[in-house]
mmCIF file of C-alpha atoms and ligand atoms in Angstrom:
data_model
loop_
_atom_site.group_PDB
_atom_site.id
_atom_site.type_symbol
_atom_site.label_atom_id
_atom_site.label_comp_id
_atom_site.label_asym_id
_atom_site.label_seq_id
_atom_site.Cartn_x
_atom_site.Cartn_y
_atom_site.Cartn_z
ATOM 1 C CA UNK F 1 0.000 0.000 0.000
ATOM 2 C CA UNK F 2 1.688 3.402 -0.869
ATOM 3 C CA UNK F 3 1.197 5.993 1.452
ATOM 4 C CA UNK F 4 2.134 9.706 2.294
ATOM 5 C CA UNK F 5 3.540 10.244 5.894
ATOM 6 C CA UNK F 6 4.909 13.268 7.624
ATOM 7 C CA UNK F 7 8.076 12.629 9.844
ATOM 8 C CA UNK F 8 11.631 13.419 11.344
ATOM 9 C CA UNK F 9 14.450 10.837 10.050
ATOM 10 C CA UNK F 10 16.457 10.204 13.230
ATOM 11 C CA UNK F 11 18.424 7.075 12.531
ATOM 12 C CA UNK F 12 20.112 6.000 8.896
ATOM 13 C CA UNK F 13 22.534 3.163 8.223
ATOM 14 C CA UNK F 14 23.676 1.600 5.707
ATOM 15 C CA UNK F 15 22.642 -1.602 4.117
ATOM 16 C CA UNK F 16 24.933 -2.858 1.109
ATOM 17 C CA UNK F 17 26.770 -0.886 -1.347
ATOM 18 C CA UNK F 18 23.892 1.842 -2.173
ATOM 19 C CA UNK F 19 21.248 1.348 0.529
ATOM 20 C CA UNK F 20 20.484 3.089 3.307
ATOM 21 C CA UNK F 21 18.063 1.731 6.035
ATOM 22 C CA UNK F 22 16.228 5.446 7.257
ATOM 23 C CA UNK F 23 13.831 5.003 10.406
ATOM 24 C CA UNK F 24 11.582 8.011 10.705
ATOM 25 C CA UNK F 25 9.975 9.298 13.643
ATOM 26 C CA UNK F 26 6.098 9.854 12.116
ATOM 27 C CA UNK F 27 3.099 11.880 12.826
ATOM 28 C CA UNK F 28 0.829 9.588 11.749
ATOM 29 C CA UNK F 29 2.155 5.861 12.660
ATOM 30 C CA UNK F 30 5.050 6.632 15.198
ATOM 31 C CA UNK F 31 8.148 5.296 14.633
ATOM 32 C CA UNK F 32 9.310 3.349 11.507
ATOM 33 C CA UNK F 33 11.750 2.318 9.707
ATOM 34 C CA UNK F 34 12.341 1.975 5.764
ATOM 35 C CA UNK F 35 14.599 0.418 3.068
ATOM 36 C CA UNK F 36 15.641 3.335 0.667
ATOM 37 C CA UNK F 37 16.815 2.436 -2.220
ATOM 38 C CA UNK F 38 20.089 3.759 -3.975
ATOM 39 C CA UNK F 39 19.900 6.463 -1.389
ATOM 40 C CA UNK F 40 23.665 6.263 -0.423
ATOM 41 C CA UNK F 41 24.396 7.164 -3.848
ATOM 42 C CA UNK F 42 25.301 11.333 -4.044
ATOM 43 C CA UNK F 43 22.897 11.699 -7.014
ATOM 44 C CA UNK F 44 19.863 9.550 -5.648
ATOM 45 C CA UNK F 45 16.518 12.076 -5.103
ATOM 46 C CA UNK F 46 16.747 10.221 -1.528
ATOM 47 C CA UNK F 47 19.832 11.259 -1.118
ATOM 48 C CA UNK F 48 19.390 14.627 0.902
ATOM 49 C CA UNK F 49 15.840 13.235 2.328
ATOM 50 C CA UNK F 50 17.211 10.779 4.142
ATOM 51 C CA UNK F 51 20.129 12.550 6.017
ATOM 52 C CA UNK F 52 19.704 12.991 9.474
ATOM 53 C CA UNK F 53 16.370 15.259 10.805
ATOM 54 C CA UNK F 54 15.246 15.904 8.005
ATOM 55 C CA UNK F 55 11.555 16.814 8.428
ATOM 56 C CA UNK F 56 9.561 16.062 5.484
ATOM 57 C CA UNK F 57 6.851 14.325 3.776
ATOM 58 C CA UNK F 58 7.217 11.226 2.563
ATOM 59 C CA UNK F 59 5.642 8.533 0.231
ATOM 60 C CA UNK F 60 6.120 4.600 1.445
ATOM 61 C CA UNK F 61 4.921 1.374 -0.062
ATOM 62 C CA UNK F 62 4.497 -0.583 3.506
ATOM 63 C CA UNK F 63 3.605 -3.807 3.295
ATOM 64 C CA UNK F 64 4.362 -7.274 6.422
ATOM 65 C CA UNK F 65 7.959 -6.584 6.317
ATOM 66 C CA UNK F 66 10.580 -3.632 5.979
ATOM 67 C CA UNK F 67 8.688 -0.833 3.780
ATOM 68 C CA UNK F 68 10.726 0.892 1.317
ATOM 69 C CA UNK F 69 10.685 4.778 1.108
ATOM 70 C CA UNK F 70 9.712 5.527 -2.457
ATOM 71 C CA UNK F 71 10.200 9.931 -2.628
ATOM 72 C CA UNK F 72 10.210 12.770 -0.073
ATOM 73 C CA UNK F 73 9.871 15.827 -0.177
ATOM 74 C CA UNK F 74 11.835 18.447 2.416
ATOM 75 C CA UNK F 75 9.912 20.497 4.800
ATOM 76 C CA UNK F 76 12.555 22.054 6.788
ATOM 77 C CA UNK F 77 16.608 20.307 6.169
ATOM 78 C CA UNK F 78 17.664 21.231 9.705
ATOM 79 C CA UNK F 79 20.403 22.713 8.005
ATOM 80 C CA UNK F 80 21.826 25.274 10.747
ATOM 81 C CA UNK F 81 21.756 21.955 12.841
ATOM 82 C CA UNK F 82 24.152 19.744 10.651
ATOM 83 C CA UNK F 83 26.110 22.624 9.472
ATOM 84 C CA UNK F 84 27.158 23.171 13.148
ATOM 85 C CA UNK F 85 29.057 20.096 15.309
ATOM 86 C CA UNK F 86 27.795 20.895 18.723
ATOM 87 C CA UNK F 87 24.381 21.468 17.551
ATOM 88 C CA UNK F 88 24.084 17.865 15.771
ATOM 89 C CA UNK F 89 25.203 16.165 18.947
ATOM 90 C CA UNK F 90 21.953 18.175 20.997
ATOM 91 C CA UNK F 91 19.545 16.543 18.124
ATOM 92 C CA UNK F 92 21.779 12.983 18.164
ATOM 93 C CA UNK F 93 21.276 13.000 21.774
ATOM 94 C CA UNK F 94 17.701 13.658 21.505
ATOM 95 C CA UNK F 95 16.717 11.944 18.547
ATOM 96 C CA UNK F 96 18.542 8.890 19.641
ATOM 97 C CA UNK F 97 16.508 9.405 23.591
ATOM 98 C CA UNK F 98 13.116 9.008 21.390
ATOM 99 C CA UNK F 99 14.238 6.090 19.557
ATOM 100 C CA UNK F 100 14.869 4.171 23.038
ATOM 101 C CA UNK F 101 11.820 5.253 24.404
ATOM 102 C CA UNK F 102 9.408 4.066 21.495
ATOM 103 C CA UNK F 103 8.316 1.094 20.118
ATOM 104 C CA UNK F 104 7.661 1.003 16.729
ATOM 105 C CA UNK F 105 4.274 1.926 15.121
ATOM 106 C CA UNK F 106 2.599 3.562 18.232
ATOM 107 C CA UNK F 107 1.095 6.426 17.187
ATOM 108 C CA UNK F 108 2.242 9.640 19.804
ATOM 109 C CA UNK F 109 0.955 12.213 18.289
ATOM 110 C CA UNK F 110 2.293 14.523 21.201
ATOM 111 C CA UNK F 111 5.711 12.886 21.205
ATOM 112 C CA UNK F 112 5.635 14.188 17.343
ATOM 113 C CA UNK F 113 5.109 17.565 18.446
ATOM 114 C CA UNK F 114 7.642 18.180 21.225
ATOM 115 C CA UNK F 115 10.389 16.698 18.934
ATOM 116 C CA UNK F 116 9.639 18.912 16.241
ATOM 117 C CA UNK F 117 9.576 21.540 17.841
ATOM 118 C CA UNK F 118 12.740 20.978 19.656
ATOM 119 C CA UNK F 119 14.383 20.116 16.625
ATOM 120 C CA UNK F 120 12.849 24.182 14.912
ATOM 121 C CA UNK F 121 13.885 25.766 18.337
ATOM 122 C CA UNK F 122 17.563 23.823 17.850
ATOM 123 C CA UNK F 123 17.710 24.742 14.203
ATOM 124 C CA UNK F 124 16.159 28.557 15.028
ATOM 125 C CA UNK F 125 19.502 28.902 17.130
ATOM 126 C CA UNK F 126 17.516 28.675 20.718
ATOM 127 C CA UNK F 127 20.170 27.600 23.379
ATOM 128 C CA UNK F 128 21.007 24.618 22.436
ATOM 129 C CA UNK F 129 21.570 23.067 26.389
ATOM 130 C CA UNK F 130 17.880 24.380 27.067
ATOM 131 C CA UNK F 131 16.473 22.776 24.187
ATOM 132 C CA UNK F 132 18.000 19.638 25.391
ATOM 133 C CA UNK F 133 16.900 19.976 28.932
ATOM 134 C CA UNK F 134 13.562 20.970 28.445
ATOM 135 C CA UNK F 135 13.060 17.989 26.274
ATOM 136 C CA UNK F 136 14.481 15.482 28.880
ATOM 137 C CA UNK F 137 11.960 17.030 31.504
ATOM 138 C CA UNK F 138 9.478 16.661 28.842
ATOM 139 C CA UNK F 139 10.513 12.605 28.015
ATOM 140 C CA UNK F 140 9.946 11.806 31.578
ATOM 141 C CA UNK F 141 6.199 11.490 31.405
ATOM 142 C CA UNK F 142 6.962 9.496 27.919
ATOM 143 C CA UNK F 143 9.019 7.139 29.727
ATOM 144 C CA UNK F 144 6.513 6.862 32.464
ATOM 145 C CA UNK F 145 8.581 8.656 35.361
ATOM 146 C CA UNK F 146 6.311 11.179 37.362
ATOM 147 C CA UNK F 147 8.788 13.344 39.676
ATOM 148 C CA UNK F 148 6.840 15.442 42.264
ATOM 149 C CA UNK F 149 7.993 18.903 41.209
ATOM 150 C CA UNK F 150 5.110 21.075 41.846
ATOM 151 C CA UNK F 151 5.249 20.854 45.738
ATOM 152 C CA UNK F 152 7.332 19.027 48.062
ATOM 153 C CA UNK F 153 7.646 15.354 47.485
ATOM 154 C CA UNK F 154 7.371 14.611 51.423
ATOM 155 C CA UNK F 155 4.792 16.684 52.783
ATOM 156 C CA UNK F 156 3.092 18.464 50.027
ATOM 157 C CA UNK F 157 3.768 21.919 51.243
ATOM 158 C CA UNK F 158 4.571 24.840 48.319
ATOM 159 C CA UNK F 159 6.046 27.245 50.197
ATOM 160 C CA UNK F 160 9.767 27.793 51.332
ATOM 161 C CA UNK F 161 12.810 26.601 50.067
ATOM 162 C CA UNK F 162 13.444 23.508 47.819
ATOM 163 C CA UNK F 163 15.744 20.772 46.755
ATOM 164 C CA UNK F 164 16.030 17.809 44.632
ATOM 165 C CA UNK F 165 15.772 14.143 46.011
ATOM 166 C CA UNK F 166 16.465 11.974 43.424
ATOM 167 C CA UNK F 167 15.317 9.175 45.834
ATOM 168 C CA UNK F 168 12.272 10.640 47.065
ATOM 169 C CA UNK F 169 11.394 11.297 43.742
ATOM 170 C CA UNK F 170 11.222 15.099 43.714
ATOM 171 C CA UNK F 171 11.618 18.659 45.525
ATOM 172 C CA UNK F 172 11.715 18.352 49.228
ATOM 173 C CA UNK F 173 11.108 21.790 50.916
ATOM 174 C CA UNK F 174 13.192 23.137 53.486
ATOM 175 C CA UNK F 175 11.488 21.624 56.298
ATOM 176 C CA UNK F 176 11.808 18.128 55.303
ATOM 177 C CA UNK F 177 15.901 18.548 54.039
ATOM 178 C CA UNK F 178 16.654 16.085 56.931
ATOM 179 C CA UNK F 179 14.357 12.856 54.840
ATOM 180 C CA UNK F 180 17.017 12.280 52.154
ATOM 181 C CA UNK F 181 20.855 12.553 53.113
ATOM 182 C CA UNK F 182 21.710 12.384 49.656
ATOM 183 C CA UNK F 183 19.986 15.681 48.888
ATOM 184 C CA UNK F 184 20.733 17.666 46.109
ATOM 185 C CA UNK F 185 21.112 21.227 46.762
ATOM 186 C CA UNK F 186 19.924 23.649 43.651
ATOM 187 C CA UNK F 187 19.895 27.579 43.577
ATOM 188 C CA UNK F 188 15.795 28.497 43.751
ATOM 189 C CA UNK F 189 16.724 29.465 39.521
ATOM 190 C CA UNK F 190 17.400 26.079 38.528
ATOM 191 C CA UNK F 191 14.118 24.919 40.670
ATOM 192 C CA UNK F 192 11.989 26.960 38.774
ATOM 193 C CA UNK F 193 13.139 26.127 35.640
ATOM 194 C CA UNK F 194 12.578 21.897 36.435
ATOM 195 C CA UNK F 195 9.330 22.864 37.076
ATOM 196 C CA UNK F 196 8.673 25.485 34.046
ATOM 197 C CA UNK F 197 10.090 22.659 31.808
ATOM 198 C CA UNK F 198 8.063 20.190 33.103
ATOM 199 C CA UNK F 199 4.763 21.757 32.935
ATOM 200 C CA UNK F 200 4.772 24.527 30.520
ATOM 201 C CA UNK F 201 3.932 24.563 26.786
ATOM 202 C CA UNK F 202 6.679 24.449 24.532
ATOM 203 C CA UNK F 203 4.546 26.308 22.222
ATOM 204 C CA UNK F 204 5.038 29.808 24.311
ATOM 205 C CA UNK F 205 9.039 29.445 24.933
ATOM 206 C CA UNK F 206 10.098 33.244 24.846
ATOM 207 C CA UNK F 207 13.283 34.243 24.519
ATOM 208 C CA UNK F 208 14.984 32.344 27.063
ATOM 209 C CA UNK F 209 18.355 33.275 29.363
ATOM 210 C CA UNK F 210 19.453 30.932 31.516
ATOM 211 C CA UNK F 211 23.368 31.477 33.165
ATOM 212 C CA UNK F 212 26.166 29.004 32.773
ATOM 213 C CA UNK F 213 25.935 27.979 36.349
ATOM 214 C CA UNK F 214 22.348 27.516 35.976
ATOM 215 C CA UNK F 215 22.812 25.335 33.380
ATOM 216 C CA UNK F 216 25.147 23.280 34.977
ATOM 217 C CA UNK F 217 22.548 22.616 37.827
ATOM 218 C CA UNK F 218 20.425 20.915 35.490
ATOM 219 C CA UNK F 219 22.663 19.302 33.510
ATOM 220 C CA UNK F 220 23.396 17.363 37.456
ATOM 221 C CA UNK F 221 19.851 17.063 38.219
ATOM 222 C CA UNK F 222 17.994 15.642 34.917
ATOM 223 C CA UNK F 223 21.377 13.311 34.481
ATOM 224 C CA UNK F 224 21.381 11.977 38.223
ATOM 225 C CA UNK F 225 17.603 11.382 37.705
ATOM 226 C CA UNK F 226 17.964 9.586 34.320
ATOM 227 C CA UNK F 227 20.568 7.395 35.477
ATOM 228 C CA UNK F 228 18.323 6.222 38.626
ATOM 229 C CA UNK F 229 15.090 5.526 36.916
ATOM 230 C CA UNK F 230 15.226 5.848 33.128
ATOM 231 C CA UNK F 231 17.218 2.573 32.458
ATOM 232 C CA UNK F 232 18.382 3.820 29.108
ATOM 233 C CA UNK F 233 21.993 4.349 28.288
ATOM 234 C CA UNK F 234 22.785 6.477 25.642
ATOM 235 C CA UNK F 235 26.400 6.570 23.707
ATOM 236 C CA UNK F 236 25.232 10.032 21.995
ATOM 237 C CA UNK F 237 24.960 11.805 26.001
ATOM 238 C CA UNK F 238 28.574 10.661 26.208
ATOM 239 C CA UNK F 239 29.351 11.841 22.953
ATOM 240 C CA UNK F 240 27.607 15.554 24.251
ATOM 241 C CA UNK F 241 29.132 15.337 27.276
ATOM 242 C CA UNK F 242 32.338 15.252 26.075
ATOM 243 C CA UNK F 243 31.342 18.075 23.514
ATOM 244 C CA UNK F 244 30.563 20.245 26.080
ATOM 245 C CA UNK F 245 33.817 19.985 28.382
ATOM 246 C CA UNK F 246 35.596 20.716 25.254
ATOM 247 C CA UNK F 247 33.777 23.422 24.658
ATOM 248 C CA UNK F 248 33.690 25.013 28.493
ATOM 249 C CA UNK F 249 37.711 24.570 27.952
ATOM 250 C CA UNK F 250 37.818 26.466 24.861
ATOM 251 C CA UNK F 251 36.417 28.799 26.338
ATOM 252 C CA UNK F 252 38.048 29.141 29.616
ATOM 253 C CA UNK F 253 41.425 29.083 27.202
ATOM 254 C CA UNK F 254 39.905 32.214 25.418
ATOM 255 C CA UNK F 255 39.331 33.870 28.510
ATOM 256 C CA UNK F 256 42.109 33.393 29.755
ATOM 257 C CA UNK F 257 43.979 34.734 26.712
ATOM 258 C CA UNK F 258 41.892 38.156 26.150
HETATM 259 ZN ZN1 ZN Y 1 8.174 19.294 52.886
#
């Protein structure tokens, strides 16, 4: 049956001397994955369809085994994103958290949305770090974690001071510090912006400032949470973790030398 589906490509590999093997993250069907033909050749029409993000629309002959991806056509080539190294590792790192998290052909229409837009925001030249993190705090719910972040996780109290408690599974408020010795300690900045990312709509992200140090704090938080309860190991957060010390280096070194 040949059909026209909307999607994000977020994994390609090769198969054989001129295939390429292009899963697409879908609007319509979820996640799937596609034999396209010839595409590894420079001069193939699938050739600049399939590369990695790509948003587009595209027209597949599916049938009981591996469809094959017949044409697409480009809706936005997420060029500013592969044109720029520590940009492609943000949308690696997420597109490779939404392939763990799915199964293929389950429909998430919502899932769609947030990585899209993550992806524009990315590609727009929004803080790359904040696009990241907002999408983690986003994935949780995907994944089926539900951290208590809109009052404290102990005694349900919203007032006062917070911090994070990985093992109580959310903020703990000042009076209940003493529940969880393994508290982490944030600055009241970074606990508002868990909780903004969390709840609000990606749809009304302003123009968004968030300091180095601040940054930092949730880079801790969401990774200490993760690597409790997600279960998912990813070789792209490496890959963006080392990125990002080489970067903070770089620029200490430039610092240092004005
Ligand atoms: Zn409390």
């Amino acid at each position: 049956m040949l059909q026209k589906i909307e999607g994000i490509v977020i994994r390609t590999s090769d198969y054989g001397e001129t295939n390429k093997v292009v899963t697409i993250y879908t609007r319509e069907k979820g996640k799937l994955a596609f034999m396209a033909r010839g595409a590894k050749k420079p001069n193939s029409r699938l050739s600049s369809v399939t590369q990695p993000f790509t948003h587009g629309s595209f027209l597949v002959q599916s049938g009981s085994g591996l469809g094959t991806l017949q044409q697409g056509e480009m809706m936005t080539s997420m060029r500013h994103i592969r044109e720029d190294l520590l940009m492609s590792a943000h949308a690696a790192y997420m597109a490779e958290l939404l392939d763990k998290s799915t199964e293929e052909k389950k429909p998430n229409p919502y899932l769609y949305e947030l990585f899209e837009q993550c992806l524009h925001y990315l590609n727009e030249g929004y803080d790359a770090e904040v696009i990241t993190a907002i999408f983690e705090m986003k994935m949780l719910q995907v994944i089926g974690l539900h951290p208590e972040l809109s009052g404290c996780a102990h005694c349900g109290s919203r007032e006062g001071r917070f911090a994070f408690s990985i093992r109580e599974n959310g903020f703990l408020c000042h009076r209940c510090f003493e529940v969880d010795p393994y508290l982490l300690p944030l600055s009241q900045a970074a606990i508002k912006l868990l909780r903004l990312f969390y709840f609000f709509d990606l749809k009304r992200l302003g123009d968004i400032k968030v300091k180095e140090e601040t940054k930092k704090e949730l880079r801790t938080a969401i990774s200490l949470y993760y690597d409790e309860y997600s279960g998912i190991y990813l070789k792209s957060r490496r890959f963006l973790d080392q990125m990002e010390r080489m970067q903070s280096f770089l620029m200490n070194k430039e610092q240092e030398e004005d």
